[in-house]
XYZ file of C-alpha atoms in Angstrom:
611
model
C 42.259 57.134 69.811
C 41.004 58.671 66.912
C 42.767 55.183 64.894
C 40.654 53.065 66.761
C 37.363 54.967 66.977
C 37.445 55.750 63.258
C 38.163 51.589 62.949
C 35.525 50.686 65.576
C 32.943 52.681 62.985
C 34.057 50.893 59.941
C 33.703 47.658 61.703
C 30.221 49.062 62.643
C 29.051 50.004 59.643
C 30.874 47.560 57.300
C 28.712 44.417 57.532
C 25.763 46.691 56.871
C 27.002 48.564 54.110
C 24.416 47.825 51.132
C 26.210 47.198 47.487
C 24.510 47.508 44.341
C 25.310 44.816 41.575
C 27.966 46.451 38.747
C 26.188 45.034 35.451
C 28.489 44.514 32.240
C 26.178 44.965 29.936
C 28.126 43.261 27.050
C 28.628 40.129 29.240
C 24.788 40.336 29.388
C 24.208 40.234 26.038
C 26.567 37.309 25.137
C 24.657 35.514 27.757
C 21.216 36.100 26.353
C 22.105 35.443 22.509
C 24.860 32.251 23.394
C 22.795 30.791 26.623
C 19.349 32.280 26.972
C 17.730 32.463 23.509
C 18.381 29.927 20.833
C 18.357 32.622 18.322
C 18.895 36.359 17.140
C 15.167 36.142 16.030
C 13.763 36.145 19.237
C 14.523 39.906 19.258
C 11.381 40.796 17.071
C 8.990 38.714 19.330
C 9.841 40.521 22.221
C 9.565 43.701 20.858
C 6.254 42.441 19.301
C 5.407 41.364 23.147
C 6.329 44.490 24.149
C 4.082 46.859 21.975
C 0.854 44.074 22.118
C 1.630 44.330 26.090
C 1.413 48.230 26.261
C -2.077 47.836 24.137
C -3.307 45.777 26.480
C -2.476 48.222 29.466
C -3.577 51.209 27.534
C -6.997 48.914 26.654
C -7.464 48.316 30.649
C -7.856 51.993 31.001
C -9.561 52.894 27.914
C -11.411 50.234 26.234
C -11.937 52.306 23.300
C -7.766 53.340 22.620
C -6.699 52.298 19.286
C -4.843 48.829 18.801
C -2.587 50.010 16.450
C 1.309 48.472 16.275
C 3.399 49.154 13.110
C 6.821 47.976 11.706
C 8.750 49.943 9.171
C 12.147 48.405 8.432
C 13.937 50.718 5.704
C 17.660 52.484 6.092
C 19.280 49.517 7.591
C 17.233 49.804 11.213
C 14.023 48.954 12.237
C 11.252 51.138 13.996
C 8.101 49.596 15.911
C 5.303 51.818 16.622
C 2.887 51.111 18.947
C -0.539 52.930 20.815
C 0.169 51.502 23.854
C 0.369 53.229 26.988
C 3.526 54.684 26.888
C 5.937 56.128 29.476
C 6.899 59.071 31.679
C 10.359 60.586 32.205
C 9.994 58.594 35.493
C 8.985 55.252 33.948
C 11.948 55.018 31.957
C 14.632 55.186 34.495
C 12.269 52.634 36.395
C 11.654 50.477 33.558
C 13.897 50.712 31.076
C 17.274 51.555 32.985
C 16.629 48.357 35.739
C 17.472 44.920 34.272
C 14.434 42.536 35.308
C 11.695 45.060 36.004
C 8.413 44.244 35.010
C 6.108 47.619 33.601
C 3.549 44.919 34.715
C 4.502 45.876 37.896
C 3.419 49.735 37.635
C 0.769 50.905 39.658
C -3.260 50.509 38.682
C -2.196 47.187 36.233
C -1.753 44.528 38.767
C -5.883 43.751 37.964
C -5.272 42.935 33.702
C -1.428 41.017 34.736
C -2.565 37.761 32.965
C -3.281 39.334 30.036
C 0.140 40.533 29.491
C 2.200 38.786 27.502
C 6.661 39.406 28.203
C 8.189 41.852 30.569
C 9.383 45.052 29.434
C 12.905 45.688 30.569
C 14.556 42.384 29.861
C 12.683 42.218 26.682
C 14.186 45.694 25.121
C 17.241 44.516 26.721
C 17.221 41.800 24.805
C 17.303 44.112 21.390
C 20.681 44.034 22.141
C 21.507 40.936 20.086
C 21.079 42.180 17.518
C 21.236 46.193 17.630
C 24.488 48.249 18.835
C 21.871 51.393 19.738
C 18.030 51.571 21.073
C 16.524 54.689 20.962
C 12.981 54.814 22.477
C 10.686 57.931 22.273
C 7.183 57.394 24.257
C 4.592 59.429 25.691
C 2.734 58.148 28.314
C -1.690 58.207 28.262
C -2.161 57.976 31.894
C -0.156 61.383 32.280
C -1.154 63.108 28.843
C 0.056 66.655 30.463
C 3.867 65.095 30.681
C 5.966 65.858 27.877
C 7.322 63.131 25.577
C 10.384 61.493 27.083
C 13.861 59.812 24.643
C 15.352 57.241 26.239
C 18.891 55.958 23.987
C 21.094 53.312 25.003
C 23.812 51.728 23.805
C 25.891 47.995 23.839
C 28.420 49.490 26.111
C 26.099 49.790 28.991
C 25.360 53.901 28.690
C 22.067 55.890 28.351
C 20.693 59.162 28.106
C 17.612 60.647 29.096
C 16.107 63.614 27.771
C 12.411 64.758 27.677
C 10.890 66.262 23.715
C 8.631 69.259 22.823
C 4.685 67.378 22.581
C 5.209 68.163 18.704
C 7.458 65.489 18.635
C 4.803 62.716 20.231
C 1.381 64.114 19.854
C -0.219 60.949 20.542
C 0.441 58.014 23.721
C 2.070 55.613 22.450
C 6.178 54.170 21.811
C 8.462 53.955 19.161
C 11.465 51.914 19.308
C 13.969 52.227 16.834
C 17.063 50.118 16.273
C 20.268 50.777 14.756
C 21.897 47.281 13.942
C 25.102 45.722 15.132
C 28.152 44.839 12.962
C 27.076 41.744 11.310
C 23.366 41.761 12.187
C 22.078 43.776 9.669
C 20.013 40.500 7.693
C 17.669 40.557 10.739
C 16.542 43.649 10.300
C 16.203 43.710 6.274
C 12.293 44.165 5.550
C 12.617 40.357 4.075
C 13.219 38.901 7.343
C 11.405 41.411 9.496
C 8.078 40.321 7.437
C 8.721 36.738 7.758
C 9.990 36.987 11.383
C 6.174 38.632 12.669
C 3.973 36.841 10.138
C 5.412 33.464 12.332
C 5.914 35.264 15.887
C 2.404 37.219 15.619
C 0.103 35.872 13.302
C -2.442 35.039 15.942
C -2.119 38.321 17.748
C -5.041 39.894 18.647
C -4.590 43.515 17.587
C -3.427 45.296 13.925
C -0.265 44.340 13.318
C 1.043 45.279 10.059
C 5.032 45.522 8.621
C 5.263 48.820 6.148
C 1.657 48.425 5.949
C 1.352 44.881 5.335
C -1.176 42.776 7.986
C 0.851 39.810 9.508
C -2.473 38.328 11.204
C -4.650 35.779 10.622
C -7.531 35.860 12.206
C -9.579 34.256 13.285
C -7.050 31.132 13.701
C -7.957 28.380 11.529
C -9.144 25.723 13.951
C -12.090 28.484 14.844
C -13.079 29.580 11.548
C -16.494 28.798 10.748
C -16.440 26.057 7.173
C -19.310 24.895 5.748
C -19.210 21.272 6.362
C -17.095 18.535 8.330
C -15.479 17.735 4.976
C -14.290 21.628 4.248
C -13.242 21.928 7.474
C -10.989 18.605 6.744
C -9.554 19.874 3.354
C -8.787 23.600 5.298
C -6.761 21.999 8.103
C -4.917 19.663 6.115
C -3.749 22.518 3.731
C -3.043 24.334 7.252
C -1.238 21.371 8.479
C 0.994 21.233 5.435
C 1.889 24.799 5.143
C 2.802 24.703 9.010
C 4.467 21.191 9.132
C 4.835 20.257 5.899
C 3.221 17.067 5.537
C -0.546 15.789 5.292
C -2.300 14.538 7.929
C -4.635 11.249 8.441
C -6.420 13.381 10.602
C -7.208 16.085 12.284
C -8.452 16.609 16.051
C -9.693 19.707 17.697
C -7.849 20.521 20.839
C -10.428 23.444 22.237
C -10.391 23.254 26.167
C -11.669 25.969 27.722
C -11.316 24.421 30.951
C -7.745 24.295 30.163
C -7.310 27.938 28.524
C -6.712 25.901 25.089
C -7.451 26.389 21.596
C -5.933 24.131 18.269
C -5.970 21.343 16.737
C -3.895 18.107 16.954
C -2.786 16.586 13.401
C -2.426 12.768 12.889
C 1.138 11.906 11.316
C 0.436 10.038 8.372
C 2.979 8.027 8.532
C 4.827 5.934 11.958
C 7.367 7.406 14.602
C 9.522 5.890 16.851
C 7.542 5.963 20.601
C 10.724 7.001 21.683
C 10.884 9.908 19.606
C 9.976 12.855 21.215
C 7.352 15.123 19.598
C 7.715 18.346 19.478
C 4.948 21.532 19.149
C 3.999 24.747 18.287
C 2.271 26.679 20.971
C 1.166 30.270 21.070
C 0.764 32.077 24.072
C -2.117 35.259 24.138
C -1.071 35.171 19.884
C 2.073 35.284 20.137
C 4.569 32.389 19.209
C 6.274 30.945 22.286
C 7.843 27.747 20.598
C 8.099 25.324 17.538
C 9.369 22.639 19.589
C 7.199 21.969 23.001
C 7.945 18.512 23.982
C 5.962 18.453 27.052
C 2.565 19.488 26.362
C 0.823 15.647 25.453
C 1.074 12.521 27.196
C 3.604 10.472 25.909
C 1.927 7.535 24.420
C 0.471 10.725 21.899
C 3.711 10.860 19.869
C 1.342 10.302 16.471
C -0.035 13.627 16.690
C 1.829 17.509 16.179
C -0.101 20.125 17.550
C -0.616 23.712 17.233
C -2.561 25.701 19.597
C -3.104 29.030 21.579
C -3.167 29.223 25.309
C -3.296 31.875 28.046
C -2.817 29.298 31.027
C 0.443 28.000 30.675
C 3.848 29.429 32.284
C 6.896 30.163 29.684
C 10.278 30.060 31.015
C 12.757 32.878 31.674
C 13.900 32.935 27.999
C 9.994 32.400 26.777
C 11.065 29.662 24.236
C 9.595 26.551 26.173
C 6.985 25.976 28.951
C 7.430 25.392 32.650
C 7.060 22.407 34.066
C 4.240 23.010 37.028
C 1.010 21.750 38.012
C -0.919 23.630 35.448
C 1.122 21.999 32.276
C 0.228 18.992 34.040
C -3.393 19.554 34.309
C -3.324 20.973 30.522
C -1.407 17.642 29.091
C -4.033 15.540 30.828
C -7.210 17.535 29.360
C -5.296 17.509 25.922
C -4.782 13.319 26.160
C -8.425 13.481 26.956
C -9.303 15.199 24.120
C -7.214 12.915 22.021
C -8.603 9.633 23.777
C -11.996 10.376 22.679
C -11.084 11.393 19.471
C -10.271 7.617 19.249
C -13.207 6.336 21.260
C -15.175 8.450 18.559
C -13.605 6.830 15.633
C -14.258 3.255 16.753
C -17.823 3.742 17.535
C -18.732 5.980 14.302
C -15.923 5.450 11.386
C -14.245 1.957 11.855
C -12.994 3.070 8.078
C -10.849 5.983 9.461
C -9.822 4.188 12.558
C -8.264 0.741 10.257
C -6.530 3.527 8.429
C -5.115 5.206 11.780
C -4.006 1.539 13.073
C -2.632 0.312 10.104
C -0.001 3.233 11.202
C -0.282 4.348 14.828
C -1.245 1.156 16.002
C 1.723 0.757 18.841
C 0.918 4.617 20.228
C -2.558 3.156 20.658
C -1.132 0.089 22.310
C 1.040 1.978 24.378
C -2.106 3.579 25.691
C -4.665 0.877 26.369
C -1.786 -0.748 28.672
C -3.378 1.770 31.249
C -6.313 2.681 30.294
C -9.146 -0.071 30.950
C -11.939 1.890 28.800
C -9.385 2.473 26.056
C -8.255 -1.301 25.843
C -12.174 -2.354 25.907
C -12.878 0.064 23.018
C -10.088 -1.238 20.970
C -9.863 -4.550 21.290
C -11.921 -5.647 18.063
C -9.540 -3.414 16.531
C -5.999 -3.566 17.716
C -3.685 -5.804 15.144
C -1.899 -8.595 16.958
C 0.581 -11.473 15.798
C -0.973 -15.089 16.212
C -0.701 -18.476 14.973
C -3.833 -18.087 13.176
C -2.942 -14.830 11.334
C -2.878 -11.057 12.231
C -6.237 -10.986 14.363
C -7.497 -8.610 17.353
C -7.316 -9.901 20.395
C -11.131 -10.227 20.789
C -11.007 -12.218 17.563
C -7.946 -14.579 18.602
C -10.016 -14.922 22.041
C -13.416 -16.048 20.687
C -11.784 -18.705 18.617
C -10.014 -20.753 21.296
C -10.273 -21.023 25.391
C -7.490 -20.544 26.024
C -5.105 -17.557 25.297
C -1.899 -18.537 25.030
C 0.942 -16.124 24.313
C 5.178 -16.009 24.602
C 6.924 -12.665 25.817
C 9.632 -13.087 23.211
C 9.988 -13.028 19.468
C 12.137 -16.130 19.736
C 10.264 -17.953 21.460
C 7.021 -17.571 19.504
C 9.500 -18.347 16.648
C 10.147 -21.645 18.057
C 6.488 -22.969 18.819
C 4.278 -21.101 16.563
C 4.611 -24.036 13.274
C 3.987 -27.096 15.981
C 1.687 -25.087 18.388
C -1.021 -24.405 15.478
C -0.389 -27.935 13.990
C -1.456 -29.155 16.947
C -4.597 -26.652 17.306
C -3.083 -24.324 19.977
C -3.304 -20.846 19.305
C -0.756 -18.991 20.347
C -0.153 -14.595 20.588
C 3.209 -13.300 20.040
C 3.696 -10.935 22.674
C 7.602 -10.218 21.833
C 6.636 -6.657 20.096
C 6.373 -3.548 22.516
C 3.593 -3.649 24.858
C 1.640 -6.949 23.578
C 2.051 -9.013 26.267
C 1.160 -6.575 28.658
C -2.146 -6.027 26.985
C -2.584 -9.631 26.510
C -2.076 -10.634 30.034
C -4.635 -7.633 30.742
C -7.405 -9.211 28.704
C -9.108 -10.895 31.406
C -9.925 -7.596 32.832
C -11.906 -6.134 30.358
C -13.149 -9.963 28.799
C -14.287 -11.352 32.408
C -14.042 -15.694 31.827
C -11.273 -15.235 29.086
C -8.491 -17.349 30.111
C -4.608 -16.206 29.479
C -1.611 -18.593 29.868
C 2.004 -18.095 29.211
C 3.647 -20.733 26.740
C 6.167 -22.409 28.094
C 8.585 -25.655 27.001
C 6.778 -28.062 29.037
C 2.814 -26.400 27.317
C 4.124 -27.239 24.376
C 5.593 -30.646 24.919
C 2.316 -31.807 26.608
C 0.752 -31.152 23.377
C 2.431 -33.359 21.663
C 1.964 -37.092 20.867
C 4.001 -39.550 22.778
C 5.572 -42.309 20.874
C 4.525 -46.126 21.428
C 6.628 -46.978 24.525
C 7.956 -49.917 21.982
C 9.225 -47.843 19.688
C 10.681 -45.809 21.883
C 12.570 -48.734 23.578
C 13.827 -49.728 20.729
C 15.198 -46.292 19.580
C 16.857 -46.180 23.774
C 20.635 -46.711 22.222
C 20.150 -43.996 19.742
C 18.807 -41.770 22.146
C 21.034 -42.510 25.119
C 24.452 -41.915 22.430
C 22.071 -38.878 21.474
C 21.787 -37.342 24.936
C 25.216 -37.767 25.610
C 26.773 -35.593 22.751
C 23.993 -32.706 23.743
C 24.775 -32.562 27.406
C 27.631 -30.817 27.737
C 25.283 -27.921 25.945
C 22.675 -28.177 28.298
C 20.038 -29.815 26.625
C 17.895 -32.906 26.648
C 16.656 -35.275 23.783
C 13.283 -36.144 23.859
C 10.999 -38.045 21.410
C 7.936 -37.548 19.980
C 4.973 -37.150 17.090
C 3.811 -34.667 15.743
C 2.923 -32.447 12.165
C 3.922 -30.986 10.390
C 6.011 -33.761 9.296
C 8.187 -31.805 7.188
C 9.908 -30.763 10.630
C 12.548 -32.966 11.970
C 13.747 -31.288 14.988
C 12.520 -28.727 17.612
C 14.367 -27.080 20.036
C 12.610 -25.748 23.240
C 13.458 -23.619 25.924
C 12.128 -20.767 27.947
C 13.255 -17.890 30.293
C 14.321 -20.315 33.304
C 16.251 -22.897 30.558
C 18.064 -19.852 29.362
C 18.885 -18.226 32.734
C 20.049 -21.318 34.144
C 22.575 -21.828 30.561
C 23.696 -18.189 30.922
C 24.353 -18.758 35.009
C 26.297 -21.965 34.235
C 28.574 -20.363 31.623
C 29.210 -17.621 34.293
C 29.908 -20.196 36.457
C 32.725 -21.662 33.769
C 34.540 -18.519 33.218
C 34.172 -17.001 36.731
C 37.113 -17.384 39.860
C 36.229 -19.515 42.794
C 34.355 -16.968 44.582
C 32.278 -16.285 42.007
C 31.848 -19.509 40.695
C 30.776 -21.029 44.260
C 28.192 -18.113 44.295
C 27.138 -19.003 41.305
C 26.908 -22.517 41.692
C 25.092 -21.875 45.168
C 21.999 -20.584 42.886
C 21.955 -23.647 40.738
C 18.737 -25.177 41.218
C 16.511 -27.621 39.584
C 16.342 -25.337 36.614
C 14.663 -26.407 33.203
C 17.255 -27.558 30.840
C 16.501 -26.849 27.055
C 14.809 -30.046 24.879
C 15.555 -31.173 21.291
C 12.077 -32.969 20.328
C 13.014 -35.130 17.438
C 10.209 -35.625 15.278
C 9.283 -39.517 14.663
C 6.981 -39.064 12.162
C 9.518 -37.297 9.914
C 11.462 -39.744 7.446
C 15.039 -37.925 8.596
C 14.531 -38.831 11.777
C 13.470 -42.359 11.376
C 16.393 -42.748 9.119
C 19.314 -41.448 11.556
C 17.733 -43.613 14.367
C 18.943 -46.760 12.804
C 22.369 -45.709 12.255
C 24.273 -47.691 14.310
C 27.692 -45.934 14.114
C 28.212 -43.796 17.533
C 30.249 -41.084 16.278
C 28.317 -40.848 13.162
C 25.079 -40.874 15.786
C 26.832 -37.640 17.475
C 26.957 -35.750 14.173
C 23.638 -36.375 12.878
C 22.345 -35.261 16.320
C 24.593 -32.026 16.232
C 23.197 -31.408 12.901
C 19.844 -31.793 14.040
C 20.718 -29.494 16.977
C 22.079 -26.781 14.804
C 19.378 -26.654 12.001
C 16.374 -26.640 15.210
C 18.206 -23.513 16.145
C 18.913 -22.051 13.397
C 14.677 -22.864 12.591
C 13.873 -20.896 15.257
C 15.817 -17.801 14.354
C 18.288 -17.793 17.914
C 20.805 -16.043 18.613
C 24.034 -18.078 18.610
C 26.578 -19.058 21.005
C 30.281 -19.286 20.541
C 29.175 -22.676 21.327
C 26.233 -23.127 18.984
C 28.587 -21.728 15.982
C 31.350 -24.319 16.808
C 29.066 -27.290 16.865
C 27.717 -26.199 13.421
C 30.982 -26.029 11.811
C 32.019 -29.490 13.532
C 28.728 -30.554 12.545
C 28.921 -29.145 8.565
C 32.467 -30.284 8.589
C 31.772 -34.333 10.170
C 29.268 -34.757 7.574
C 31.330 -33.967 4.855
C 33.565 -35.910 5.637
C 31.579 -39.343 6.415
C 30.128 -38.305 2.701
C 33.308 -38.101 1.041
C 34.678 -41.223 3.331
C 32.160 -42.890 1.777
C 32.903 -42.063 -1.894
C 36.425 -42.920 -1.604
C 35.569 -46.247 -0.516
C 33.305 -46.683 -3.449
């Protein structure tokens, strides 16, 4: 009986029985330096958050406590004074000993929260990278009667506590001194500890200084006061250069106070990829958070690199990039803003800047207009586009002829722009990244402009039709002509037109191709597929070779009688209208130029032999 009631408690009790989690603090530490922070360095920002972050709390009690945080690297360690706020015997097993705690979470600082900057226990913790022991000695200024408290771990997960006579700490405040780990003693040599806070706290607030050496520069150079427009120029370019390492076209101030923003934006001087992600330096309160934001601008903005200073934004659990929420979002859109009117700015006071910006960034300000109506209207005088009549804005190309006419491809603006400005029609090339989307979205901001997609049969109705005599008379040549280009999917036509110096054309569009790429599906596929395939064939658009009557080639190889010899010249003819307009090839394609080279070799030499 006993058995079973001392069972029926354990079954009682057992599925209420709290656990508490058994931490290996070693494993902890190989998961913050391999997993959590990108680097060892990190350690010196967060105890730099750390001391700015007592400050502050001390500050929210009494505004009049010194700001005061010093780093003295010497011996092979590192101590970090600060006259922050400082802890009690009870603070440190609550803060210090529990993994996660916040001190932001003490009592009386829930009001001054936002202004802190990391979080106290995983930020010591996080020493550990770099340091085998952390000894901390603090006294606390909201309970200046309690004696100083020492508060020593170590890697292997153990601590001591012990309190210290007041001689030891007269003053509130913490120091935090680290002993290194094997191998780790670089990043706490006084060379690397003064580089390490000049770049993690050069904007903070308070004096900072490493073995009595300031590390901030304040105020931050985007809010220094210059002279003139022009000074301010020269100072953020030398910024720029020192921080980047390049120097910009321009620079654009990024202050939102809306947004909780302060910087600058510089212009890259010379062009990126669109799909290259840009990346940014942020500050958060002062303090570095990252060198490599990629989310904070729109982005069509990838011509600019920013720097700025924000106490809005969320950081992530390792404080090395921002979180993605609706606040970023709100701050990316104020930022594009800022940047949009930069531009709107240029083109209505310095065109001179702005045709330097375009001659570079001209496809991020493309990229852009495609979806913003006000931003298209403002540069259209001033965007750079490929016509038939030169490189001309679209507002230019526009006034000049009634109709816009434009092709979505490279290729095919390849094939029609000589004949399609011979015979007057002006033609865009929208093949390049996001010009026929703006070109199709002219009308909208140029109410009456008219826009029209070039196509085969556009470009065959502008040219002249032969004299239905001539033609006639040519039907044998043209019939023997047709025939040897059919199994290739593509017609013969005839016509005039300049220049004369071109014998051949070959036309086709989207609907020719797709149709030619369906039917040589439809050759290799099984007869499934190839009944599916055929069940889409249509009355597609077949490609055209125009032959050229007015050129002298042309007029020549129409007389020749000979059909075979007919077949050649045509393939020839064929080959070198392709090979005009800059196509890709087919396995096809290449074949019939080799039989093509190859035939009229040999009808030359055939005819030297029988000489």
């Amino acid at each position: 009986m006993d058995s079973q009631t001392s069972q029926s408690s354990q079954a009682s009790r057992s599925p209420h029985q709290p656990h508490t989690f058994q931490v290996d603090l070693r494993g902890l530490v190989d998961l913050l330096s391999h997993h959590l922070y990108s680097s060892p360095k990190v350690y010196l920002r967060e105890l730099l958050q750390n001391a700015v972050d007592a400050v502050t709390a001390r500050r929210a009690e009494e505004p009049d406590a010194p700001a005061l945080v010093r780093l003295h690297a010497a011996d092979g360690g590192l101590r970090v004074e600060d006259s922050g706020v400082g802890l009690t015997e009870s603070d440190v097993h609550t803060l210090l000993a529990t993994i996660g705690r916040s001190s932001k979470r003490a009592q009386g600082l829930q009001e001054v929260r936002s202004d802190f900057l990391g979080q106290f226990g995983i930020g010591l913790l996080a020493c550990f990278v770099v340091a085998e022991r952390i000894r901390v000695v603090s006294r606390s200024a909201r309970a200046p009667e309690a004696p100083p408290v020492e508060w020593t771990a170590r890697d292997d997960g153990s601590y001591t506590v012990r309190t210290l006579p007041h001689a030891e700490r007269p003053e509130p405040g913490t120091t935090v001194h680290l002993t290194p780990r094997a191998g780790a003693a670089e990043w706490l040599s006084p060379e690397r500890v003064l580089t390490l806070a000049r770049d993690f706290g050069a904007l903070l607030p308070y004096d900072v200084r490493v073995d009595g050496e300031p590390i901030t520069d304040l105020p931050a150079p985007w809010d220094r006061p210059y002279p003139s427009p022009a000074t301010r120029r020269v100072a953020l370019a030398r910024h720029c250069h020192e921080l980047f390492g390049f120097t910009p076209l321009d620079s654009i101030g990024l202050d939102v106070p809306v947004a909780g923003v302060r910087g600058v934006a510089y212009v890259l001087p010379s062009a990126v990829s669109p799909a290259q992600r840009a990346t940014h330096r942020v500050h958060l309160k002062g303090m570095l958070l990252t060198e490599r934001a990629e989310q904070l601008l729109p982005d069509w903005a990838f011509f600019v690199r920013c720097v700025l200073d924000t106490d809005s934004l969320r950081p992530t659990a390792s404080r090395e990039s921002l979180y993605e929420d609706e606040t970023l979002a709100a701050v990316r859109d104020a930022l594009g803003e800022r940047i949009r009117s930069w531009l709107t700015g240029l083109a209505a006071g310095d065109p001179e800047r702005l045709a330097a910006f375009l001659a570079v960034h001209h496809l991020g300000v493309k990229s852009l207009a495609r979806h913003d109506t006000d931003m298209l209207r403002t540069m259209l005088p001033w965007l750079p586009f490929e016509t038939t009549d030169g490189q001309l804005s679209l507002e230019e190309f526009a006034q000049r002829h009634p109709v816009v006419h434009f092709t979505r491809t490279v290729e095919e603006y390849r094939q029609v722009a000589p004949i399609a400005s011979a015979q007057g029609v002006g033609v865009v090339n929208g093949g390049y990244t996001y010009d026929s989307d703006l070109v199709e979205a002219l009308p909208r901001v140029r109410p009456g402009t008219v826009v029209a997609e070039l196509d085969a049969d556009t470009v065959t109705a502008h040219l002249d039709a032969v004299d239905p005599a001539a033609e006639l008379a040519l039907s044998g040549f043209l019939a023997a002509a047709r025939a040897k280009l059919d199994p290739l999917g593509c017609d013969v036509v005839l016509r005039a037109f300049h220049p004369l110096s071109v014998p051949a054309l070959h036309l086709d569009d989207r609907a020719a191709r797709h149709e030619q790429a369906r039917a040589e599906a439809e050759e290799r596929a099984d007869d499934l597929w190839a009944g599916i395939l055929g069940s889409l064939r249509g009355g597609a658009p077949r490609a055209r070779l125009v032959l050229n009557h007015l050129n002298p080639l042309v007029r020549r190889i129409s007389s020749i009688k000979d059909p075979e010899l007919i077949g050649t010249a045509t393939e020839s003819l064929y080959g070198q209208a392709l090979l005009m307009a800059q196509r890709p090839l087919r396995p096809a394609d290449s074949a019939l130029l080799n039989r093509a080279f190859i035939g009229l070799l040999e009808w030359a030499t055939h005819g030297e032999s029988d000489r």
